[in-house]
CSV table of N, CA and C in Angstrom, one decimal:
chain,number,residue,atom,x,y,z
A,1,UNK,N,4.5,15.7,-7.1
A,1,UNK,CA,4.1,16.6,-8.1
A,1,UNK,C,3.2,17.7,-6.8
A,2,UNK,N,2.4,16.9,-6.0
A,2,UNK,CA,1.0,17.6,-5.5
A,2,UNK,C,1.9,18.0,-4.0
A,3,UNK,N,3.0,17.3,-4.3
A,3,UNK,CA,3.7,17.4,-2.7
A,3,UNK,C,3.6,19.3,-2.2
A,4,UNK,N,3.9,19.3,-3.5
A,4,UNK,CA,5.0,21.4,-3.6
A,4,UNK,C,3.1,22.0,-2.6
A,5,UNK,N,2.2,21.3,-3.3
A,5,UNK,CA,1.3,23.2,-2.7
A,5,UNK,C,0.7,22.5,-1.4
A,6,UNK,N,1.6,21.5,-0.7
A,6,UNK,CA,1.2,21.5,1.1
A,6,UNK,C,2.2,22.1,1.8
A,7,UNK,N,1.9,22.3,3.0
A,7,UNK,CA,3.0,22.7,3.9
A,7,UNK,C,2.8,22.5,5.7
A,8,UNK,N,3.3,22.7,6.2
A,8,UNK,CA,2.4,22.3,7.7
A,8,UNK,C,1.9,23.7,7.9
A,9,UNK,N,2.3,24.6,7.9
A,9,UNK,CA,1.5,25.8,8.4
A,9,UNK,C,0.1,26.2,7.9
A,10,UNK,N,-0.8,25.9,6.9
A,10,UNK,CA,-1.2,26.2,6.5
A,10,UNK,C,-0.4,27.8,5.6
A,11,UNK,N,-2.2,28.2,5.3
A,11,UNK,CA,-1.8,30.5,5.1
A,11,UNK,C,-0.7,30.9,6.5
A,12,UNK,N,-0.1,30.5,7.9
A,12,UNK,CA,0.1,31.5,8.4
A,12,UNK,C,1.8,31.6,8.5
A,13,UNK,N,2.0,33.1,7.8
A,13,UNK,CA,3.2,33.4,6.9
A,13,UNK,C,4.2,33.0,8.8
A,14,UNK,N,4.1,33.2,10.0
A,14,UNK,CA,4.5,31.9,11.0
A,14,UNK,C,5.1,31.0,11.2
A,15,UNK,N,4.6,30.3,10.3
A,15,UNK,CA,4.3,28.3,10.7
A,15,UNK,C,4.5,27.5,8.7
A,16,UNK,N,4.7,28.8,8.0
A,16,UNK,CA,4.5,28.5,6.4
A,16,UNK,C,5.8,27.4,6.9
A,17,UNK,N,6.1,25.8,6.4
A,17,UNK,CA,7.6,25.4,6.2
A,17,UNK,C,7.3,25.6,4.6
A,18,UNK,N,8.3,26.0,3.8
A,18,UNK,CA,8.5,24.1,2.8
A,18,UNK,C,8.6,22.8,2.4
A,19,UNK,N,7.9,21.9,1.9
A,19,UNK,CA,8.0,20.2,2.2
A,19,UNK,C,9.6,20.1,1.5
A,20,UNK,N,10.3,19.6,2.2
A,20,UNK,CA,11.7,19.8,2.2
A,20,UNK,C,11.8,18.8,0.4
A,21,UNK,N,10.9,17.7,0.3
A,21,UNK,CA,10.4,17.0,-1.5
A,21,UNK,C,10.0,18.7,-2.6
A,22,UNK,N,9.0,19.1,-1.9
A,22,UNK,CA,8.7,20.3,-3.0
A,22,UNK,C,9.9,21.1,-3.1
A,23,UNK,N,11.2,21.7,-2.8
A,23,UNK,CA,11.9,22.6,-2.9
A,23,UNK,C,13.5,21.3,-3.3
A,24,UNK,N,13.0,20.0,-3.2
A,24,UNK,CA,14.4,18.8,-3.9
A,24,UNK,C,13.4,19.0,-5.7
A,25,UNK,N,12.0,19.4,-5.5
A,25,UNK,CA,11.7,19.0,-7.2
A,25,UNK,C,11.7,20.0,-7.9
A,26,UNK,N,11.3,21.7,-7.6
A,26,UNK,CA,11.2,22.8,-8.5
A,26,UNK,C,12.9,23.2,-8.4
A,27,UNK,N,14.1,23.2,-7.8
A,27,UNK,CA,14.8,23.0,-7.6
A,27,UNK,C,15.6,21.7,-8.6
A,28,UNK,N,15.2,21.3,-8.8
A,28,UNK,CA,15.8,19.8,-9.8
A,28,UNK,C,15.3,21.0,-11.9
A,29,UNK,N,13.6,21.5,-11.0
A,29,UNK,CA,13.7,21.6,-12.9
A,29,UNK,C,14.2,23.2,-12.9
A,30,UNK,N,14.3,24.1,-12.1
A,30,UNK,CA,15.0,25.4,-12.8
A,30,UNK,C,16.7,24.9,-13.0
A,31,UNK,N,17.5,23.6,-12.2
A,31,UNK,CA,18.3,23.1,-12.6
A,31,UNK,C,17.5,22.3,-14.2
A,32,UNK,N,17.4,21.9,-14.8
A,32,UNK,CA,17.3,21.6,-16.2
A,32,UNK,C,16.5,22.2,-16.9
A,33,UNK,N,15.7,24.2,-16.5
A,33,UNK,CA,15.4,24.4,-17.2
A,33,UNK,C,16.8,25.9,-17.5
A,34,UNK,N,17.3,26.2,-16.2
A,34,UNK,CA,18.2,26.5,-16.6
A,34,UNK,C,19.7,25.5,-17.3
A,35,UNK,N,19.4,25.0,-17.8
A,35,UNK,CA,20.8,23.5,-18.9
A,35,UNK,C,20.3,23.8,-19.7
A,36,UNK,N,22.0,24.3,-21.1
A,36,UNK,CA,21.9,23.4,-22.0
A,36,UNK,C,20.6,22.4,-23.2
A,37,UNK,N,21.5,21.4,-22.4
A,37,UNK,CA,20.4,19.9,-23.3
A,37,UNK,C,18.9,19.2,-22.1
A,38,UNK,N,18.7,20.7,-21.5
A,38,UNK,CA,17.4,19.8,-21.2
A,38,UNK,C,16.4,20.1,-21.6
A,39,UNK,N,14.6,19.6,-22.2
A,39,UNK,CA,13.5,19.5,-22.8
A,39,UNK,C,12.8,21.1,-22.0
A,40,UNK,N,13.2,21.9,-22.1
A,40,UNK,CA,12.7,23.4,-21.9
A,40,UNK,C,11.2,23.2,-22.1
A,41,UNK,N,10.4,23.2,-23.3
A,41,UNK,CA,8.9,23.0,-23.0
A,41,UNK,C,8.3,22.5,-21.9
A,42,UNK,N,9.1,21.0,-21.8
A,42,UNK,CA,8.8,20.3,-20.5
A,42,UNK,C,9.0,20.7,-19.0
A,43,UNK,N,10.2,21.9,-19.0
A,43,UNK,CA,10.2,22.6,-18.3
A,43,UNK,C,9.4,23.8,-17.7
A,44,UNK,N,9.2,24.4,-18.5
A,44,UNK,CA,8.0,25.4,-18.6
A,44,UNK,C,7.1,24.6,-18.2
A,45,UNK,N,6.2,23.8,-19.0
A,45,UNK,CA,5.0,22.6,-18.6
A,45,UNK,C,5.1,22.6,-17.1
A,46,UNK,N,6.1,22.1,-16.7
A,46,UNK,CA,5.8,21.7,-15.0
A,46,UNK,C,5.8,22.7,-14.4
A,47,UNK,N,6.6,24.2,-15.0
A,47,UNK,CA,7.0,25.1,-14.1
A,47,UNK,C,5.5,25.7,-13.6
A,48,UNK,N,4.6,25.4,-15.0
A,48,UNK,CA,3.8,26.6,-14.9
A,48,UNK,C,2.2,25.7,-13.9
A,49,UNK,N,2.4,24.3,-14.4
A,49,UNK,CA,2.0,23.9,-13.2
A,49,UNK,C,2.6,24.0,-12.0
A,50,UNK,N,3.5,24.2,-11.9
A,50,UNK,CA,3.5,24.8,-9.9
A,50,UNK,C,3.1,26.1,-10.3
A,51,UNK,N,3.3,26.7,-10.7
A,51,UNK,CA,2.8,28.0,-10.8
A,51,UNK,C,1.0,28.3,-10.0
A,52,UNK,N,0.3,27.5,-10.7
A,52,UNK,CA,-0.9,27.5,-10.4
A,52,UNK,C,-0.8,27.4,-8.5
A,53,UNK,N,0.0,26.3,-7.7
A,53,UNK,CA,-0.3,26.5,-6.8
A,53,UNK,C,-0.5,27.9,-5.5
A,54,UNK,N,-0.9,27.7,-4.5
A,54,UNK,CA,-1.3,29.0,-4.0
A,54,UNK,C,0.5,29.3,-3.5
A,55,UNK,N,0.9,28.3,-2.6
A,55,UNK,CA,2.4,28.6,-2.0
A,55,UNK,C,3.8,28.8,-3.3
A,56,UNK,N,3.3,28.4,-4.7
A,56,UNK,CA,4.1,28.6,-5.1
A,56,UNK,C,5.8,29.2,-5.0
A,57,UNK,N,5.1,30.9,-4.8
A,57,UNK,CA,5.8,31.1,-4.9
A,57,UNK,C,6.5,32.2,-3.2
A,58,UNK,N,6.1,31.1,-2.6
A,58,UNK,CA,6.6,30.7,-0.6
A,58,UNK,C,8.0,29.9,-1.7
A,59,UNK,N,7.7,29.3,-1.6
A,59,UNK,CA,8.9,28.5,-2.3
A,59,UNK,C,10.1,28.7,-2.9
A,60,UNK,N,9.3,29.5,-3.6
A,60,UNK,CA,10.4,30.2,-4.3
A,60,UNK,C,11.0,31.3,-3.3
A,61,UNK,N,10.5,31.9,-2.9
A,61,UNK,CA,11.2,33.1,-2.2
A,61,UNK,C,12.3,32.0,-0.8
A,62,UNK,N,12.2,31.0,-0.4
A,62,UNK,CA,13.0,30.5,0.2
A,62,UNK,C,14.2,29.7,-0.2
A,63,UNK,N,13.5,29.4,-1.5
A,63,UNK,CA,15.3,28.3,-2.1
A,63,UNK,C,15.5,30.3,-2.3
A,64,UNK,N,15.7,31.3,-3.0
A,64,UNK,CA,16.7,32.3,-3.1
A,64,UNK,C,17.1,32.6,-1.5
A,65,UNK,N,16.1,33.0,-1.1
A,65,UNK,CA,16.7,33.7,0.9
A,65,UNK,C,17.4,32.1,1.1
A,66,UNK,N,16.7,31.4,1.1
A,66,UNK,CA,17.4,29.9,3.0
A,66,UNK,C,18.1,29.3,2.6
A,67,UNK,N,18.6,28.8,0.8
A,67,UNK,CA,19.0,27.1,0.0
A,67,UNK,C,19.7,27.7,-0.1
A,68,UNK,N,20.2,27.1,1.4
A,68,UNK,CA,22.0,27.6,1.4
A,68,UNK,C,22.8,26.7,0.4
A,69,UNK,N,22.5,25.6,0.2
A,69,UNK,CA,23.4,24.0,-0.4
A,69,UNK,C,23.0,24.0,-1.8
A,70,UNK,N,22.3,25.2,-2.4
A,70,UNK,CA,21.7,25.6,-4.0
A,70,UNK,C,22.6,25.8,-4.2
A,71,UNK,N,22.2,25.7,-5.6
A,71,UNK,CA,24.0,26.8,-6.6
A,71,UNK,C,23.5,28.0,-6.8
A,72,UNK,N,24.3,28.5,-6.6
A,72,UNK,CA,23.6,30.7,-6.6
A,72,UNK,C,22.6,30.8,-7.9
A,73,UNK,N,23.3,29.9,-8.8
A,73,UNK,CA,22.5,30.0,-10.2
A,73,UNK,C,20.9,29.8,-10.9
A,74,UNK,N,20.5,28.5,-9.9
A,74,UNK,CA,19.8,27.7,-9.3
A,74,UNK,C,18.7,28.9,-8.4
A,75,UNK,N,19.7,29.5,-7.5
A,75,UNK,CA,18.1,30.6,-6.8
A,75,UNK,C,18.0,32.1,-7.3
A,76,UNK,N,18.7,32.1,-8.3
A,76,UNK,CA,18.7,33.6,-8.8
A,76,UNK,C,17.3,33.2,-9.9
A,77,UNK,N,17.5,31.8,-10.3
A,77,UNK,CA,16.4,31.7,-11.7
A,77,UNK,C,15.4,31.2,-10.4
A,78,UNK,N,15.0,30.8,-9.2
A,78,UNK,CA,14.1,30.8,-9.2
A,78,UNK,C,13.2,32.6,-8.3
A,79,UNK,N,14.5,33.1,-7.7
A,79,UNK,CA,14.0,34.3,-8.0
A,79,UNK,C,13.2,35.8,-9.5
A,80,UNK,N,14.0,35.0,-10.4
A,80,UNK,CA,13.4,35.4,-11.4
A,80,UNK,C,12.1,35.3,-11.3
A,81,UNK,N,12.3,33.7,-11.6
A,81,UNK,CA,10.5,33.4,-11.6
A,81,UNK,C,10.0,34.5,-10.8
A,82,UNK,N,10.6,34.0,-8.9
A,82,UNK,CA,9.2,35.3,-8.3
A,82,UNK,C,8.7,36.6,-8.8
A,83,UNK,N,10.1,37.2,-9.4
A,83,UNK,CA,10.1,38.9,-10.1
A,83,UNK,C,8.4,37.9,-10.9
A,84,UNK,N,9.4,37.6,-11.9
A,84,UNK,CA,8.0,37.5,-13.0
A,84,UNK,C,6.6,37.0,-12.6
A,85,UNK,N,6.8,36.5,-11.4
A,85,UNK,CA,5.0,35.7,-11.5
A,85,UNK,C,4.7,36.6,-10.2
A,86,UNK,N,5.8,38.1,-9.6
A,86,UNK,CA,4.3,38.6,-8.8
A,86,UNK,C,4.7,40.0,-9.7
A,87,UNK,N,4.6,39.8,-10.9
A,87,UNK,CA,4.5,40.9,-11.8
A,87,UNK,C,3.1,41.0,-11.8
A,88,UNK,N,2.6,39.3,-12.6
A,88,UNK,CA,1.4,39.7,-12.7
A,88,UNK,C,0.2,38.8,-11.7
A,89,UNK,N,0.9,38.3,-10.5
A,89,UNK,CA,-0.3,38.1,-9.6
A,89,UNK,C,-0.1,38.3,-8.5
A,90,UNK,N,0.7,40.0,-8.0
A,90,UNK,CA,0.8,39.8,-6.5
A,90,UNK,C,0.0,40.5,-5.9
A,91,UNK,N,-1.2,41.2,-6.6
A,91,UNK,CA,-2.5,41.6,-5.5
A,91,UNK,C,-3.5,40.4,-5.4
A,92,UNK,N,-2.8,39.4,-6.1
A,92,UNK,CA,-4.1,38.1,-6.0
A,92,UNK,C,-3.2,37.3,-4.7
A,93,UNK,N,-2.3,37.2,-4.5
A,93,UNK,CA,-1.6,35.9,-3.8
A,93,UNK,C,-2.6,36.6,-2.7
A,94,UNK,N,-2.3,35.9,-1.2
A,94,UNK,CA,-3.3,35.9,0.1
A,94,UNK,C,-2.0,36.7,0.3
A,95,UNK,N,-2.8,37.7,1.7
A,95,UNK,CA,-1.6,38.3,2.6
A,95,UNK,C,-1.0,37.9,2.7
A,96,UNK,N,-1.1,36.8,4.3
A,96,UNK,CA,0.4,35.9,4.7
A,96,UNK,C,1.3,35.2,3.6
A,97,UNK,N,0.4,35.2,2.5
A,97,UNK,CA,1.9,34.5,1.9
A,97,UNK,C,2.3,35.4,0.9
A,98,UNK,N,1.9,37.4,1.0
A,98,UNK,CA,2.8,38.4,0.5
A,98,UNK,C,3.6,38.9,1.9
A,99,UNK,N,3.3,38.9,2.4
A,99,UNK,CA,4.0,38.8,4.2
A,99,UNK,C,5.5,38.4,4.3
A,100,UNK,N,5.1,36.8,4.1
A,100,UNK,CA,6.0,35.8,4.1
A,100,UNK,C,7.4,36.0,3.3
A,101,UNK,N,6.8,36.4,1.3
A,101,UNK,CA,7.5,36.5,0.4
A,101,UNK,C,7.8,38.0,1.7
A,102,UNK,N,7.7,38.3,1.1
A,102,UNK,CA,8.5,40.3,1.7
A,102,UNK,C,9.5,40.0,3.1
A,103,UNK,N,9.7,38.9,4.4
A,103,UNK,CA,9.9,38.2,4.7
A,103,UNK,C,11.5,38.3,4.6
A,104,UNK,N,10.7,37.0,3.6
A,104,UNK,CA,12.0,36.4,3.3
A,104,UNK,C,13.4,37.3,2.0
A,105,UNK,N,12.3,38.1,1.4
A,105,UNK,CA,13.3,38.9,0.6
A,105,UNK,C,14.3,40.2,1.7
A,106,UNK,N,13.3,40.4,2.7
A,106,UNK,CA,14.0,41.4,4.3
A,106,UNK,C,15.4,40.6,4.7
A,107,UNK,N,15.3,39.1,4.4
A,107,UNK,CA,16.2,38.3,5.7
A,107,UNK,C,17.2,38.4,3.8
A,108,UNK,N,17.5,39.2,2.7
A,108,UNK,CA,18.8,38.3,2.2
A,108,UNK,C,19.2,39.0,1.6
A,109,UNK,N,18.1,41.2,2.0
A,109,UNK,CA,18.8,42.1,1.7
A,109,UNK,C,20.8,41.7,1.6
A,110,UNK,N,20.9,41.7,2.7
A,110,UNK,CA,22.3,41.5,3.0
A,110,UNK,C,23.1,40.2,2.6
A,111,UNK,N,22.3,39.2,1.7
A,111,UNK,CA,22.7,38.4,1.1
A,111,UNK,C,24.1,38.3,1.0
A,112,UNK,N,25.6,37.1,1.2
A,112,UNK,CA,26.9,37.2,0.2
A,112,UNK,C,27.8,37.5,-0.9
A,113,UNK,N,26.3,36.6,-1.8
A,113,UNK,CA,27.1,37.2,-3.4
A,113,UNK,C,25.9,38.2,-3.4
A,114,UNK,N,26.4,38.9,-4.9
A,114,UNK,CA,26.5,40.2,-5.2
A,114,UNK,C,25.0,39.6,-5.8
A,115,UNK,N,25.0,38.1,-6.3
A,115,UNK,CA,23.8,38.0,-8.0
A,115,UNK,C,22.6,38.0,-6.7
A,116,UNK,N,22.9,37.1,-5.5
A,116,UNK,CA,21.5,37.1,-4.9
A,116,UNK,C,21.0,38.4,-4.7
A,117,UNK,N,22.1,39.2,-4.4
A,117,UNK,CA,21.5,40.5,-4.1
A,117,UNK,C,21.1,41.1,-4.7
A,118,UNK,N,20.7,41.2,-6.2
A,118,UNK,CA,20.9,41.8,-7.0
A,118,UNK,C,18.9,41.3,-7.6
A,119,UNK,N,19.4,40.0,-7.8
A,119,UNK,CA,17.7,39.7,-7.7
A,119,UNK,C,16.8,39.9,-6.8
A,120,UNK,N,16.8,40.2,-5.4
A,120,UNK,CA,16.3,39.8,-4.5
A,120,UNK,C,15.9,41.5,-4.6
A,121,UNK,N,17.2,42.1,-5.0
A,121,UNK,CA,16.7,43.5,-4.9
A,121,UNK,C,15.3,43.8,-6.8
A,122,UNK,N,15.4,43.1,-7.4
A,122,UNK,CA,14.7,42.7,-7.8
A,122,UNK,C,12.7,42.6,-8.4
A,123,UNK,N,12.9,41.4,-7.0
A,123,UNK,CA,12.0,41.3,-6.2
A,123,UNK,C,11.6,42.4,-6.1
A,124,UNK,N,12.0,42.8,-4.4
A,124,UNK,CA,11.7,43.8,-3.9
A,124,UNK,C,10.9,45.1,-4.2
A,125,UNK,N,11.9,45.0,-5.9
A,125,UNK,CA,11.4,46.3,-6.6
A,125,UNK,C,10.0,46.1,-7.2
A,126,UNK,N,9.6,45.0,-7.6
A,126,UNK,CA,7.9,44.4,-8.0
A,126,UNK,C,6.8,45.2,-7.2
A,127,UNK,N,8.0,44.6,-5.8
A,127,UNK,CA,6.8,44.4,-4.5
A,127,UNK,C,5.9,45.5,-4.2
A,128,UNK,N,6.6,46.7,-4.5
A,128,UNK,CA,7.3,48.4,-3.8
A,128,UNK,C,6.4,48.2,-5.5
A,129,UNK,N,6.3,48.2,-6.5
A,129,UNK,CA,5.6,48.2,-7.6
A,129,UNK,C,3.7,48.0,-7.3
A,130,UNK,N,3.5,46.5,-7.1
A,130,UNK,CA,2.3,45.9,-6.9
A,130,UNK,C,1.6,46.9,-5.3
A,131,UNK,N,2.2,46.4,-4.7
A,131,UNK,CA,1.6,47.2,-2.9
A,131,UNK,C,2.2,48.4,-2.8
A,132,UNK,N,3.1,48.8,-2.9
A,132,UNK,CA,3.6,50.0,-2.7
A,132,UNK,C,4.6,50.2,-1.7
A,133,UNK,N,5.3,51.5,-2.0
A,133,UNK,CA,5.7,51.4,-0.2
A,133,UNK,C,5.7,52.0,1.3
A,134,UNK,N,3.9,52.1,1.4
A,134,UNK,CA,3.4,52.4,2.4
A,134,UNK,C,2.7,51.3,2.3
A,135,UNK,N,2.5,49.6,1.8
A,135,UNK,CA,2.1,48.5,2.5
A,135,UNK,C,3.1,48.0,3.0
A,136,UNK,N,4.7,48.6,2.5
A,136,UNK,CA,5.8,47.8,2.8
A,136,UNK,C,6.2,48.9,4.3
A,137,UNK,N,5.9,48.8,5.2
A,137,UNK,CA,6.3,49.6,6.3
A,137,UNK,C,7.8,49.2,6.9
A,138,UNK,N,7.9,48.3,6.8
A,138,UNK,CA,9.1,47.0,7.2
A,138,UNK,C,11.1,47.0,7.0
A,139,UNK,N,10.1,47.5,4.9
A,139,UNK,CA,11.5,47.5,4.6
A,139,UNK,C,11.9,48.9,4.8
A,140,UNK,N,11.7,50.0,4.7
A,140,UNK,CA,12.6,51.5,5.3
A,140,UNK,C,13.0,50.6,6.1
A,141,UNK,N,13.1,50.1,7.4
A,141,UNK,CA,12.7,50.4,8.5
A,141,UNK,C,14.8,49.6,8.5
A,142,UNK,N,14.5,48.4,7.7
A,142,UNK,CA,15.3,47.3,6.9
A,142,UNK,C,16.5,47.8,6.5
A,143,UNK,N,15.5,48.6,5.3
A,143,UNK,CA,17.3,49.5,4.7
A,143,UNK,C,17.6,50.4,5.3
A,144,UNK,N,17.3,51.1,6.8
A,144,UNK,CA,18.3,51.9,7.7
A,144,UNK,C,18.6,51.5,7.5
A,145,UNK,N,19.0,50.0,8.8
A,145,UNK,CA,18.8,49.2,9.5
A,145,UNK,C,20.1,48.3,8.0
A,146,UNK,N,20.7,48.4,7.2
A,146,UNK,CA,21.5,48.0,6.6
A,146,UNK,C,22.5,49.2,7.1
A,147,UNK,N,22.0,50.2,6.5
A,147,UNK,CA,23.5,51.2,6.0
A,147,UNK,C,23.5,51.6,7.5
A,148,UNK,N,23.1,51.0,8.1
A,148,UNK,CA,24.0,51.5,9.7
A,148,UNK,C,25.1,50.4,9.8
A,149,UNK,N,25.0,49.8,8.8
A,149,UNK,CA,25.5,48.4,9.0
A,149,UNK,C,27.3,48.7,9.1
A,150,UNK,N,27.4,47.8,9.3
A,150,UNK,CA,28.8,47.6,9.1
A,150,UNK,C,29.8,46.5,8.3
A,151,UNK,N,28.5,45.4,8.1
A,151,UNK,CA,28.8,45.0,6.7
A,151,UNK,C,28.3,45.3,5.5
A,152,UNK,N,29.6,45.6,4.7
A,152,UNK,CA,29.3,46.2,2.7
A,152,UNK,C,28.2,45.0,2.5
A,153,UNK,N,28.3,43.4,2.1
A,153,UNK,CA,26.8,43.0,2.2
A,153,UNK,C,26.3,43.7,2.6
A,154,UNK,N,25.3,44.3,3.5
A,154,UNK,CA,24.5,44.9,4.3
A,154,UNK,C,23.9,46.1,3.5
A,155,UNK,N,24.6,46.8,3.6
A,155,UNK,CA,24.8,48.2,2.8
A,155,UNK,C,24.7,49.0,1.1
A,156,UNK,N,25.7,47.4,0.8
A,156,UNK,CA,25.5,47.7,-0.7
A,156,UNK,C,23.9,47.1,-1.3
A,157,UNK,N,23.4,46.2,-0.7
A,157,UNK,CA,22.0,45.6,-1.1
A,157,UNK,C,21.0,46.6,0.0
A,158,UNK,N,21.2,47.2,0.5
A,158,UNK,CA,20.2,48.9,0.6
A,158,UNK,C,20.4,49.9,-0.1
A,159,UNK,N,21.8,50.1,-0.8
A,159,UNK,CA,22.2,51.5,-1.4
A,159,UNK,C,21.2,50.9,-2.8
A,160,UNK,N,21.2,49.6,-3.3
A,160,UNK,CA,20.9,49.1,-4.9
A,160,UNK,C,19.5,49.5,-4.9
A,161,UNK,N,19.0,48.7,-4.2
A,161,UNK,CA,17.5,48.8,-3.6
A,161,UNK,C,16.9,49.8,-3.7
A,162,UNK,N,17.7,51.5,-3.0
A,162,UNK,CA,17.1,52.4,-2.5
A,162,UNK,C,17.1,53.5,-4.2
A,163,UNK,N,18.0,52.9,-4.9
A,163,UNK,CA,18.4,52.6,-6.1
A,163,UNK,C,17.1,52.3,-6.7
A,164,UNK,N,16.6,51.2,-6.5
A,164,UNK,CA,15.7,50.9,-7.4
A,164,UNK,C,14.6,50.8,-7.2
A,165,UNK,N,14.0,51.2,-6.5
A,165,UNK,CA,13.4,51.9,-5.9
A,165,UNK,C,12.0,53.5,-5.7
A,166,UNK,N,12.9,54.3,-6.5
A,166,UNK,CA,13.2,55.7,-6.0
A,166,UNK,C,13.1,56.4,-7.5
């Protein structure tokens, strides 16, 4: 269980990398949480335990943004948990981890799956509510780039987020 709290690069956002065991463990818990026959209380207790680790939200951001071999349902569950965690703990999160989460969400603006884009939009909305749009100038630049894109997923993602944060 403690493997989740370790990362190869410490607090540096460019160096932070999830440990494969940690990703697997969290994805397994998320899978159990969304399964109808799983012990929900146990899953919630385990996720609550993990949420006390400083880089847990980074893992969730990684799972929704980059875990391509993971089901959409698990990635979406990671995003929803991230959104809920950030509502109460964004301001307590280290600046470097905030930057990592923002970077991962920007990476996913044009995700090919509509559900992932929508969940990413929810996370972005919470980050803007908690940290302000002024604290995230890269977001506006990314939205403009997505709107100028010829990729429908990027355009829809940018449009949905623009509506959500205004």
